[in-house]
Coordinates of C-alpha atoms in Angstrom, one line a residue:
Chain A
X1 CA -28.3 14.8 -1.7
X2 CA -25.8 13.3 -4.1
X3 CA -23.1 13.4 -1.4
X4 CA -25.5 11.6 1.0
X5 CA -26.2 8.9 -1.5
X6 CA -22.5 8.4 -2.1
X7 CA -22.3 7.4 1.5
X8 CA -24.8 4.7 1.4
X9 CA -22.5 1.8 0.3
X10 CA -19.9 2.7 2.9
X11 CA -22.4 3.0 5.7
X12 CA -24.0 -0.4 4.7
X13 CA -20.5 -2.0 4.7
X14 CA -19.7 -0.5 8.1
X15 CA -23.0 -1.7 9.5
X16 CA -22.2 -5.2 8.3
X17 CA -18.7 -5.1 9.7
X18 CA -20.0 -3.8 13.1
X19 CA -22.7 -6.6 13.1
X20 CA -20.1 -9.2 12.5
X21 CA -17.7 -7.8 15.1
X22 CA -20.5 -7.5 17.7
X23 CA -22.0 -11.0 17.1
X24 CA -19.7 -12.8 19.5
X25 CA -20.6 -10.4 22.3
X26 CA -24.2 -10.7 21.5
X27 CA -24.0 -14.4 21.8
X28 CA -22.0 -14.1 25.0
X29 CA -24.7 -12.0 26.7
X30 CA -27.6 -13.9 25.2
X31 CA -26.2 -17.4 26.1
X32 CA -25.5 -16.1 29.7
X33 CA -29.3 -15.6 30.0
X34 CA -30.4 -18.8 28.3
X35 CA -31.5 -22.2 29.7
X36 CA -29.5 -25.3 28.9
X37 CA -32.4 -26.5 26.7
X38 CA -32.2 -23.3 24.6
X39 CA -28.5 -23.6 24.2
X40 CA -28.7 -27.2 23.0
X41 CA -31.7 -26.6 20.8
X42 CA -30.8 -27.2 17.1
X43 CA -31.8 -23.6 16.1
X44 CA -30.0 -20.4 16.8
X45 CA -31.5 -18.4 19.6
X46 CA -30.5 -14.8 19.4
X47 CA -32.7 -13.9 22.4
X48 CA -33.5 -15.9 25.5
X49 CA -37.2 -16.6 25.8
X50 CA -37.1 -15.7 29.5
X51 CA -33.9 -14.1 30.8
X52 CA -32.4 -16.5 33.4
X53 CA -30.8 -14.0 35.7
X54 CA -30.2 -16.8 38.2
X55 CA -27.4 -18.0 35.9
X56 CA -25.3 -15.1 37.2
X57 CA -25.9 -16.1 40.8
X58 CA -25.0 -19.7 40.0
X59 CA -21.9 -18.7 38.1
X60 CA -20.6 -16.5 40.9
X61 CA -21.1 -19.5 43.3
X62 CA -18.8 -21.6 41.2
X63 CA -15.7 -20.9 43.3
X64 CA -15.4 -17.7 45.3
X65 CA -15.9 -15.0 42.7
X66 CA -16.0 -12.2 45.2
X67 CA -12.4 -13.1 46.1
X68 CA -11.3 -13.5 42.5
X69 CA -12.6 -10.0 41.6
X70 CA -11.0 -8.5 44.7
X71 CA -7.7 -10.2 43.9
X72 CA -7.8 -8.9 40.3
X73 CA -8.8 -5.4 41.4
X74 CA -6.2 -5.2 44.1
X75 CA -3.2 -6.5 42.1
X76 CA -4.3 -4.5 39.0
X77 CA -4.7 -1.2 40.9
X78 CA -1.5 -1.5 42.9
X79 CA 0.6 -2.5 39.9
X80 CA -0.9 0.3 37.8
X81 CA -0.4 3.0 40.5
X82 CA 3.1 2.1 41.5
X83 CA 4.4 1.5 37.9
X84 CA 2.8 4.8 36.8
X85 CA 4.7 6.8 39.3
X86 CA 8.0 5.0 38.7
X87 CA 7.6 5.3 34.9
X88 CA 6.8 9.0 35.0
X89 CA 9.7 9.7 37.3
X90 CA 12.1 7.8 35.0
X91 CA 10.6 9.4 31.9
X92 CA 11.2 12.8 33.5
X93 CA 14.8 12.0 34.4
X94 CA 15.5 10.9 30.8
X95 CA 13.8 13.9 29.3
X96 CA 15.1 16.6 31.6
X97 CA 18.4 15.7 33.2
X98 CA 21.8 15.1 31.8
X99 CA 24.0 12.3 33.0
X100 CA 26.7 9.9 31.6
X101 CA 25.5 6.9 29.5
X102 CA 22.0 8.5 29.1
X103 CA 21.7 7.4 25.5
X104 CA 22.9 3.9 26.2
X105 CA 20.5 3.5 29.1
X106 CA 17.6 4.8 27.0
X107 CA 18.3 2.3 24.2
X108 CA 18.4 -0.5 26.8
X109 CA 15.0 0.6 28.0
X110 CA 13.7 0.5 24.4
X111 CA 15.1 -2.9 23.9
X112 CA 13.3 -4.1 27.0
X113 CA 10.1 -2.8 25.5
X114 CA 10.5 -5.1 22.5
X115 CA 11.2 -8.3 24.3
X116 CA 8.0 -10.4 24.7
X117 CA 7.4 -11.5 28.2
X118 CA 7.0 -15.1 27.0
X119 CA 10.7 -15.2 26.3
X120 CA 11.6 -14.4 30.0
X121 CA 8.8 -16.4 31.5
X122 CA 11.0 -19.3 32.7
X123 CA 13.8 -17.3 34.3
X124 CA 11.3 -14.9 35.8
X125 CA 9.5 -17.7 37.5
X126 CA 12.8 -19.2 38.7
X127 CA 13.8 -15.8 40.0
X128 CA 10.6 -15.1 41.9
X129 CA 10.7 -18.6 43.3
X130 CA 14.3 -18.3 44.6
X131 CA 14.3 -14.8 46.1
X132 CA 16.4 -15.1 49.2
X133 CA 14.8 -15.1 52.7
X134 CA 11.2 -15.0 51.3
X135 CA 8.6 -17.7 51.4
X136 CA 10.7 -20.1 53.4
X137 CA 13.8 -19.6 51.4
X138 CA 17.3 -19.4 52.9
X139 CA 19.9 -16.8 52.2
X140 CA 20.8 -18.6 48.9
X141 CA 17.1 -18.7 47.8
X142 CA 16.7 -22.4 48.4
X143 CA 14.3 -24.5 50.4
X144 CA 11.1 -22.6 50.0
X145 CA 8.9 -21.2 47.2
X146 CA 9.9 -17.6 47.4
X147 CA 7.1 -15.3 46.2
X148 CA 5.3 -17.9 44.2
X149 CA 1.6 -17.9 45.0
X150 CA 1.7 -14.4 46.7
X151 CA 0.3 -11.1 45.7
X152 CA 3.8 -9.6 45.6
X153 CA 4.9 -12.3 43.1
X154 CA 1.9 -11.5 41.0
X155 CA 2.6 -7.8 40.9
X156 CA 6.4 -7.5 40.8
X157 CA 7.1 -8.0 37.1
X158 CA 4.6 -5.3 36.2
X159 CA 6.3 -2.6 38.3
X160 CA 9.0 -1.7 35.7
X161 CA 7.4 -1.5 32.2
X162 CA 9.6 0.2 29.7
X163 CA 6.7 1.4 27.6
X164 CA 5.5 3.9 30.2
X165 CA 9.1 5.4 30.5
X166 CA 9.2 5.8 26.7
X167 CA 5.8 7.5 26.6
X168 CA 6.3 9.9 29.5
X169 CA 9.8 10.8 28.2
X170 CA 8.3 11.8 24.8
X171 CA 5.7 13.8 26.7
X172 CA 8.1 15.7 29.0
X173 CA 10.6 16.4 26.2
X174 CA 8.1 18.9 24.8
X175 CA 7.8 20.9 28.1
X176 CA 9.4 24.3 28.0
X177 CA 12.8 24.5 29.7
X178 CA 11.7 27.6 31.6
X179 CA 9.7 25.3 33.8
X180 CA 12.9 23.9 35.3
X181 CA 14.4 27.3 35.7
X182 CA 11.4 28.6 37.6
X183 CA 11.3 25.5 39.8
X184 CA 15.0 25.9 40.5
X185 CA 14.6 29.5 41.5
X186 CA 11.8 28.5 43.9
X187 CA 14.3 26.2 45.5
X188 CA 12.9 22.9 44.3
X189 CA 15.2 19.9 44.0
X190 CA 14.8 18.0 40.7
X191 CA 12.6 15.5 42.5
X192 CA 10.6 18.4 43.9
X193 CA 10.2 19.9 40.5
X194 CA 9.0 16.6 39.2
X195 CA 6.4 16.1 41.9
X196 CA 5.2 19.8 42.2
X197 CA 5.5 21.0 38.6
X198 CA 5.6 18.1 36.2
X199 CA 3.2 15.6 37.7
X200 CA 0.3 18.1 38.1
X201 CA 0.7 18.9 34.3
X202 CA 0.7 15.2 33.3
X203 CA -3.0 14.4 33.7
X204 CA -3.6 13.5 30.1
X205 CA -0.6 11.2 29.6
X206 CA -1.0 9.5 32.9
X207 CA -4.7 8.9 32.2
X208 CA -3.7 7.2 28.9
X209 CA -1.0 5.2 30.5
X210 CA -3.2 4.2 33.4
X211 CA -6.0 3.0 31.2
X212 CA -3.5 0.9 29.1
X213 CA -1.8 -0.5 32.1
X214 CA -5.1 -1.3 34.0
X215 CA -6.6 -3.1 31.0
X216 CA -3.3 -4.9 30.3
X217 CA -2.9 -6.1 33.9
X218 CA -6.5 -7.0 34.3
X219 CA -6.4 -9.1 31.2
X220 CA -3.1 -10.8 32.0
X221 CA -3.2 -14.6 32.1
X222 CA 0.1 -16.2 31.5
X223 CA 2.0 -14.8 34.4
X224 CA -0.7 -15.4 37.0
X225 CA -1.1 -18.9 35.6
X226 CA 2.6 -19.6 36.2
X227 CA 2.5 -17.9 39.6
X228 CA -0.3 -20.2 40.8
X229 CA 1.0 -23.3 39.1
X230 CA 1.6 -25.1 42.4
X231 CA -0.6 -22.9 44.6
X232 CA -3.5 -22.9 46.8
X233 CA -5.9 -20.8 44.7
X234 CA -5.5 -18.0 47.3
X235 CA -4.4 -15.4 44.7
X236 CA -6.6 -16.7 41.9
X237 CA -7.4 -13.8 39.5
X238 CA -10.5 -13.4 37.4
X239 CA -8.9 -14.6 34.2
X240 CA -7.7 -17.8 35.9
X241 CA -11.1 -18.4 37.5
X242 CA -12.7 -18.2 34.0
X243 CA -10.7 -21.1 32.7
X244 CA -11.8 -23.2 35.7
X245 CA -15.2 -23.6 34.1
X246 CA -13.4 -25.2 31.2
X247 CA -11.5 -27.6 33.3
X248 CA -14.6 -29.3 34.6
X249 CA -15.9 -32.3 32.7
X250 CA -19.0 -30.8 31.2
X251 CA -19.1 -27.1 30.3
X252 CA -22.2 -25.2 31.4
X253 CA -22.1 -22.6 28.7
X254 CA -24.6 -20.3 30.3
X255 CA -22.7 -20.1 33.6
X256 CA -19.4 -19.7 31.8
X257 CA -20.7 -16.9 29.6
X258 CA -22.2 -15.2 32.7
X259 CA -18.8 -15.3 34.4
X260 CA -17.2 -14.0 31.2
X261 CA -19.7 -11.1 31.1
X262 CA -18.9 -10.2 34.7
X263 CA -15.1 -10.3 34.1
X264 CA -15.1 -8.3 30.9
X265 CA -17.6 -5.7 32.1
X266 CA -14.9 -4.1 34.4
X267 CA -12.6 -3.6 31.5
X268 CA -15.3 -2.5 29.1
X269 CA -16.6 0.1 31.6
X270 CA -13.1 1.5 31.9
X271 CA -12.6 1.5 28.1
X272 CA -15.9 3.0 27.2
X273 CA -15.7 5.8 29.7
X274 CA -12.0 6.6 28.9
X275 CA -12.0 5.6 25.2
X276 CA -10.3 8.9 24.2
X277 CA -7.4 8.3 26.6
X278 CA -7.1 4.7 25.6
X279 CA -6.8 5.6 21.9
X280 CA -4.3 8.4 22.7
X281 CA -2.2 5.9 24.6
X282 CA -2.2 3.2 21.9
X283 CA -1.2 5.8 19.4
X284 CA 1.5 7.4 21.6
X285 CA 3.0 3.9 22.1
X286 CA 3.1 3.1 18.4
X287 CA 4.2 6.1 16.6
X288 CA 7.8 6.6 16.2
X289 CA 9.8 9.7 17.0
Chain B
X1 CA 36.2 12.6 20.0
X2 CA 33.8 15.0 21.5
X3 CA 33.8 15.1 25.3
X4 CA 30.6 15.8 27.1
X5 CA 30.7 17.5 30.4
X6 CA 28.2 16.7 33.1
X7 CA 27.2 18.5 36.2
X8 CA 28.3 15.9 38.8
X9 CA 25.6 16.8 41.3
X10 CA 22.9 16.6 38.6
X11 CA 24.3 13.2 37.4
X12 CA 24.3 11.8 40.9
X13 CA 20.7 13.0 41.5
X14 CA 19.7 11.5 38.1
X15 CA 21.1 8.1 39.0
X16 CA 19.4 8.2 42.4
X17 CA 16.0 9.0 40.8
X18 CA 16.6 6.2 38.2
X19 CA 17.2 3.7 40.9
X20 CA 13.6 2.5 41.5
X21 CA 13.0 1.8 37.9
X22 CA 16.6 0.5 37.4
X23 CA 16.2 -2.1 40.1
X24 CA 13.0 -3.5 38.7
X25 CA 14.2 -3.3 35.2
X26 CA 17.5 -5.0 35.9
X27 CA 15.9 -7.7 38.0
X28 CA 12.7 -8.5 36.0
X29 CA 13.7 -7.6 32.4
X30 CA 17.4 -7.7 31.9
X31 CA 18.4 -10.5 34.2
X32 CA 15.8 -12.9 32.8
X33 CA 16.9 -12.3 29.3
X34 CA 20.6 -13.0 30.1
X35 CA 19.6 -15.9 32.2
X36 CA 17.4 -17.4 29.4
X37 CA 20.4 -17.3 27.0
X38 CA 22.8 -18.8 29.6
X39 CA 20.3 -21.5 30.6
X40 CA 19.7 -22.5 27.0
X41 CA 23.1 -24.1 27.0
X42 CA 22.5 -26.2 30.0
X43 CA 20.3 -29.2 31.0
X44 CA 18.8 -27.0 33.8
X45 CA 15.9 -28.6 35.6
X46 CA 14.9 -27.7 39.2
X47 CA 17.4 -30.2 40.5
X48 CA 20.5 -29.9 38.3
X49 CA 22.2 -27.5 36.0
X50 CA 25.1 -28.8 33.8
X51 CA 26.6 -27.2 30.8
X52 CA 25.6 -29.1 27.7
X53 CA 26.7 -26.8 24.9
X54 CA 24.5 -26.7 21.9
X55 CA 22.7 -30.0 22.7
X56 CA 19.4 -28.3 23.4
X57 CA 19.4 -26.5 20.1
X58 CA 20.5 -29.6 18.2
X59 CA 17.6 -31.5 19.7
X60 CA 15.1 -28.8 19.0
X61 CA 15.8 -28.8 15.3
X62 CA 16.5 -32.5 14.7
X63 CA 14.7 -34.5 17.3
X64 CA 11.6 -32.6 18.4
X65 CA 8.6 -33.0 16.1
X66 CA 6.3 -31.0 18.3
X67 CA 8.6 -28.0 18.3
X68 CA 9.1 -28.1 14.6
X69 CA 5.3 -28.3 14.2
X70 CA 4.9 -25.4 16.6
X71 CA 7.2 -23.3 14.4
X72 CA 5.2 -24.2 11.4
X73 CA 1.9 -23.5 13.1
X74 CA 3.2 -20.2 14.5
X75 CA 4.4 -19.1 11.0
X76 CA 1.1 -20.1 9.4
X77 CA -0.8 -18.4 12.2
X78 CA 1.1 -15.2 11.6
X79 CA 1.0 -15.3 7.9
X80 CA -2.7 -16.1 7.9
X81 CA -3.5 -13.4 10.3
X82 CA -1.5 -10.4 9.2
X83 CA -2.7 -9.9 5.6
X84 CA -6.5 -10.0 6.4
X85 CA -5.9 -7.9 9.5
X86 CA -4.2 -5.1 7.6
X87 CA -6.7 -5.2 4.8
X88 CA -9.8 -5.3 7.0
X89 CA -8.3 -2.9 9.5
X90 CA -7.6 -0.4 6.7
X91 CA -11.1 -0.9 5.3
X92 CA -12.6 -0.3 8.7
X93 CA -10.5 2.8 9.2
X94 CA -11.6 4.2 5.8
X95 CA -15.2 3.5 6.8
X96 CA -15.1 5.3 10.2
X97 CA -12.9 8.2 9.0
X98 CA -15.7 10.7 9.5
X99 CA -16.7 12.9 12.5
X100 CA -20.1 11.9 13.9
X101 CA -21.6 10.4 17.0
X102 CA -22.4 7.2 15.0
X103 CA -18.7 6.9 14.0
X104 CA -17.6 7.2 17.6
X105 CA -20.0 4.4 18.5
X106 CA -18.8 2.3 15.5
X107 CA -15.2 2.8 16.5
X108 CA -15.9 1.7 20.1
X109 CA -17.7 -1.4 18.8
X110 CA -14.8 -2.3 16.5
X111 CA -12.2 -1.8 19.3
X112 CA -14.1 -3.7 22.0
X113 CA -12.5 -7.1 21.1
X114 CA -9.1 -5.5 21.3
X115 CA -9.6 -4.5 25.0
X116 CA -11.2 -7.7 26.0
X117 CA -9.0 -10.3 27.6
X118 CA -7.7 -13.1 25.4
X119 CA -9.0 -15.6 27.9
X120 CA -12.6 -14.3 27.8
X121 CA -12.4 -14.0 24.0
X122 CA -11.2 -17.6 23.7
X123 CA -14.0 -18.9 25.9
X124 CA -16.6 -17.1 23.9
X125 CA -15.2 -18.4 20.6
X126 CA -14.9 -21.8 22.2
X127 CA -18.7 -21.7 22.5
X128 CA -19.2 -20.3 19.0
X129 CA -17.1 -23.1 17.5
X130 CA -18.7 -25.8 19.6
X131 CA -19.9 -28.4 17.0
X132 CA -23.1 -29.3 18.9
X133 CA -24.4 -26.2 20.7
X134 CA -22.2 -23.5 19.1
X135 CA -23.6 -20.6 17.2
X136 CA -21.5 -21.1 14.0
X137 CA -22.9 -24.5 13.1
X138 CA -26.4 -23.1 13.7
X139 CA -25.7 -20.2 11.4
X140 CA -24.3 -22.6 8.8
X141 CA -27.5 -24.7 9.1
X142 CA -29.6 -21.5 8.4
X143 CA -27.5 -20.9 5.3
X144 CA -28.0 -24.5 4.2
X145 CA -24.3 -25.3 4.6
X146 CA -22.9 -28.5 6.1
X147 CA -21.9 -28.7 9.8
X148 CA -18.2 -28.3 10.6
X149 CA -16.1 -29.8 13.4
X150 CA -14.0 -26.5 13.7
X151 CA -11.6 -26.9 16.6
X152 CA -11.9 -30.7 16.6
X153 CA -10.8 -30.9 12.9
X154 CA -7.0 -31.2 12.4
X155 CA -7.1 -29.2 9.2
X156 CA -9.5 -26.5 10.5
X157 CA -8.4 -25.8 14.0
X158 CA -5.5 -23.5 13.3
X159 CA -7.5 -21.4 10.9
X160 CA -10.3 -21.1 13.5
X161 CA -7.7 -19.5 15.8
X162 CA -6.6 -17.3 12.9
X163 CA -10.1 -16.0 12.3
X164 CA -10.5 -15.2 16.0
X165 CA -7.2 -13.4 16.0
X166 CA -8.3 -11.3 13.1
X167 CA -11.5 -10.4 14.9
X168 CA -9.6 -9.7 18.1
X169 CA -7.0 -7.3 16.7
X170 CA -8.9 -5.6 13.9
X171 CA -9.7 -2.6 16.2
X172 CA -6.0 -2.1 16.9
X173 CA -5.1 -2.0 13.3
X174 CA -8.0 0.3 12.6
X175 CA -7.0 3.0 15.1
X176 CA -3.5 3.1 13.9
X177 CA -4.6 3.5 10.3
X178 CA -7.3 6.0 11.3
X179 CA -4.7 8.2 13.0
X180 CA -2.5 8.0 9.8
X181 CA -5.5 8.7 7.6
X182 CA -6.2 11.9 9.6
X183 CA -2.8 13.2 8.9
X184 CA -3.1 12.8 5.1
X185 CA -3.0 16.4 3.8
X186 CA -6.6 17.4 3.1
X187 CA -5.6 20.1 0.6
X188 CA -4.0 17.4 -1.6
X189 CA -7.1 15.3 -1.6
X190 CA -9.3 18.2 -2.4
X191 CA -7.0 19.4 -5.2
X192 CA -7.0 15.8 -6.7
X193 CA -10.8 15.8 -6.5
X194 CA -11.0 19.1 -8.4
X195 CA -8.8 17.6 -11.0
X196 CA -11.4 14.9 -11.4
X197 CA -9.7 12.0 -9.5
X198 CA -12.3 9.5 -8.2
X199 CA -12.4 8.1 -4.8
X200 CA -10.3 5.0 -5.6
X201 CA -7.8 7.0 -7.7
X202 CA -7.2 9.3 -4.7
X203 CA -6.9 6.3 -2.4
X204 CA -4.3 4.7 -4.6
X205 CA -2.3 7.8 -5.5
X206 CA -2.4 9.8 -2.3
X207 CA -3.7 8.0 0.7
X208 CA -2.0 4.6 0.4
X209 CA 1.5 5.9 -0.1
X210 CA 1.0 8.0 3.0
X211 CA 0.2 4.9 5.0
X212 CA 3.4 3.0 4.2
X213 CA 5.4 3.8 7.4
X214 CA 2.5 2.8 9.6
X215 CA 2.0 -0.4 7.6
X216 CA 5.6 -1.4 8.3
X217 CA 5.2 -0.7 12.0
X218 CA 1.9 -2.7 12.0
X219 CA 3.6 -5.6 10.3
X220 CA 6.2 -5.7 13.0
X221 CA 3.9 -5.4 16.0
X222 CA 1.5 -7.9 14.6
X223 CA 4.2 -10.4 13.8
X224 CA 5.6 -10.1 17.4
X225 CA 2.0 -10.4 18.7
X226 CA 1.4 -13.6 16.7
X227 CA 4.6 -15.1 18.0
X228 CA 3.4 -14.6 21.5
X229 CA 0.2 -16.5 21.0
X230 CA -0.5 -18.6 24.0
X231 CA -3.9 -18.1 25.7
X232 CA -6.1 -19.3 22.8
X233 CA -4.1 -22.4 22.5
X234 CA -4.0 -23.1 26.2
X235 CA -7.7 -22.3 26.7
X236 CA -9.3 -23.6 23.5
X237 CA -7.3 -26.5 22.1
X238 CA -4.4 -27.5 24.4
X239 CA -2.4 -27.5 21.3
X240 CA -4.6 -30.2 19.7
X241 CA -5.9 -32.0 17.9
X242 CA -2.6 -33.9 17.6
X243 CA -0.5 -30.8 17.9
X244 CA -2.3 -29.1 15.0
X245 CA -2.5 -25.9 16.9
X246 CA 0.5 -26.0 19.2
X247 CA 2.6 -22.8 19.1
X248 CA 6.1 -22.0 20.2
X249 CA 5.1 -20.3 23.4
X250 CA 2.7 -23.2 24.2
X251 CA 5.7 -25.5 23.8
X252 CA 7.8 -23.3 26.1
X253 CA 5.0 -23.5 28.7
X254 CA 4.6 -27.3 28.5
X255 CA 8.4 -28.0 28.7
X256 CA 9.0 -25.6 31.5
X257 CA 5.9 -25.9 33.7
X258 CA 4.7 -29.4 33.3
X259 CA 8.0 -31.2 32.5
X260 CA 10.3 -28.7 34.3
X261 CA 12.9 -28.9 31.5
X262 CA 13.9 -25.3 32.1
X263 CA 17.1 -25.4 30.1
X264 CA 15.4 -26.9 27.1
X265 CA 12.5 -24.4 27.4
X266 CA 15.1 -21.6 27.6
X267 CA 16.5 -22.7 24.3
X268 CA 13.0 -22.3 22.8
X269 CA 12.7 -18.9 24.3
X270 CA 16.0 -17.8 22.7
X271 CA 14.7 -19.0 19.3
X272 CA 11.6 -16.7 19.8
X273 CA 13.9 -13.9 20.9
X274 CA 16.0 -14.2 17.8
X275 CA 12.9 -14.2 15.6
X276 CA 11.5 -11.1 17.3
X277 CA 14.8 -9.3 17.0
X278 CA 15.1 -10.2 13.3
X279 CA 11.6 -8.9 12.6
X280 CA 12.3 -5.7 14.5
X281 CA 15.6 -5.1 12.7
X282 CA 13.9 -5.8 9.4
X283 CA 11.3 -3.1 10.2
X284 CA 14.0 -0.6 11.2
X285 CA 15.8 -1.2 8.0
X286 CA 12.7 -0.9 5.8
X287 CA 11.7 2.2 7.8
X288 CA 15.1 3.8 7.1
X289 CA 15.0 3.1 3.4
X290 CA 11.6 4.7 3.4
X291 CA 12.9 7.8 5.2
X292 CA 15.6 8.0 2.5
X293 CA 13.1 7.8 -0.3
X294 CA 10.7 10.4 1.0
X295 CA 13.5 12.6 2.2
X296 CA 12.0 12.9 5.7

């Protein structure tokens, strides 16, 4: 009983903290279901009097949201899948094979992990714009727009990702050496051993990495913004589409919040179902050797 | 010198398997960094590129008020965010450091902002801060406090972004502290309790010293994170009012993608790069000192 009582202040404090943290979400959902009159009323409305579900239909008709969502799903999924495989393979090579300059190359990868993408934004844009023989470019990469405003341009920079290499390497280093011996005896090449022995045992780490990458790519704004700077809106992603509500003269808060609810629900669904993996991933990426 | 021997066949296979990653990494990470540094010494725009030596840097620090303001803003933003983030994150971690279904839910709730996109978060807070229809002024009215202009006020705008940043990243700080808390030796805590040490004494003497390495790490990652701040500025304030919220990355974006002064923007990028490197090295140094002290 005494122990239970001792917990009361902590629990109250926690409830208060949770309430404060949840408040913006509460308002987001509530406003998405309110009428303009309710939003502009001088008093705070925590609940809509009558939920205006039609706000969602109206918001989705502001632009072509079906397309935006498909664009985001497509680029996010492909980038996540491809980079996952490449990262795991590279992590395996660093963990399990011996070759000259191994240490140097690994340090290089770690340095790459620390560099914020904002630093490389400009040259990355110039590079993607001037890839030779693409998007109307000649052999010297001039004349056209390269991969700017294309899906490939949107996805390419995500395909490397040092973080995943670092994480999978840490993971594979702990595997028993006998695994390689056994695979070798069975006549597997190193790549064969990776695909047939290591990959099937990587479920947990790949799940963590996949959740992190999916959420990261889905939420990305700066690179897609730059990629569509001069574009047609063909590859507009969900995050870009959200800001279009802001660019119009008057902001319809209820429609904007409805679109925000839709765009965040994908990520929240992934996070809430795979919370354990997400947390494991964040921790694995942050804790030093 | 020690000579290592390598199985040549294995080495060849290793390089072959590294190729896919190597190509992407070289092209999209290494090359842009090198290119950024080189371009920062030129007047590169989409039409010309001539070597101008240190002219960009000289102009940045002597003749670009907006850039100097952006450095000031970014530093204030980082300084204003990090201390409350670490204190509140630690408090949250201490509060949820128990096994129960309720705690699992509470953790999920506290982490939700961290997984939500900065654009979505910025738009929601844009509404909350809106002087006429926003929720915050209505809450202030309930409490009998005067209305505020928030993002429209030159002195408040940056701090409004700071508050949002603390809210957004609190969950991240919490999970890292939570993991560290769970590795505090339980036996030690129990022994201290038997000796009559109260909750706060145990916290100060046992738990907090144990959290030092993770605190250094958090300081670094949060600083880097603050120096990257772009979305809230672009979505909520466009750097205004009168450059009160402009950040370094927002300046890079403006110079590069609306004025196409790519060389000049590259010089700004290099400044960010140097700051990030300095913070990271500082962390490594502090981390090593710590290792020495604790004999780890």
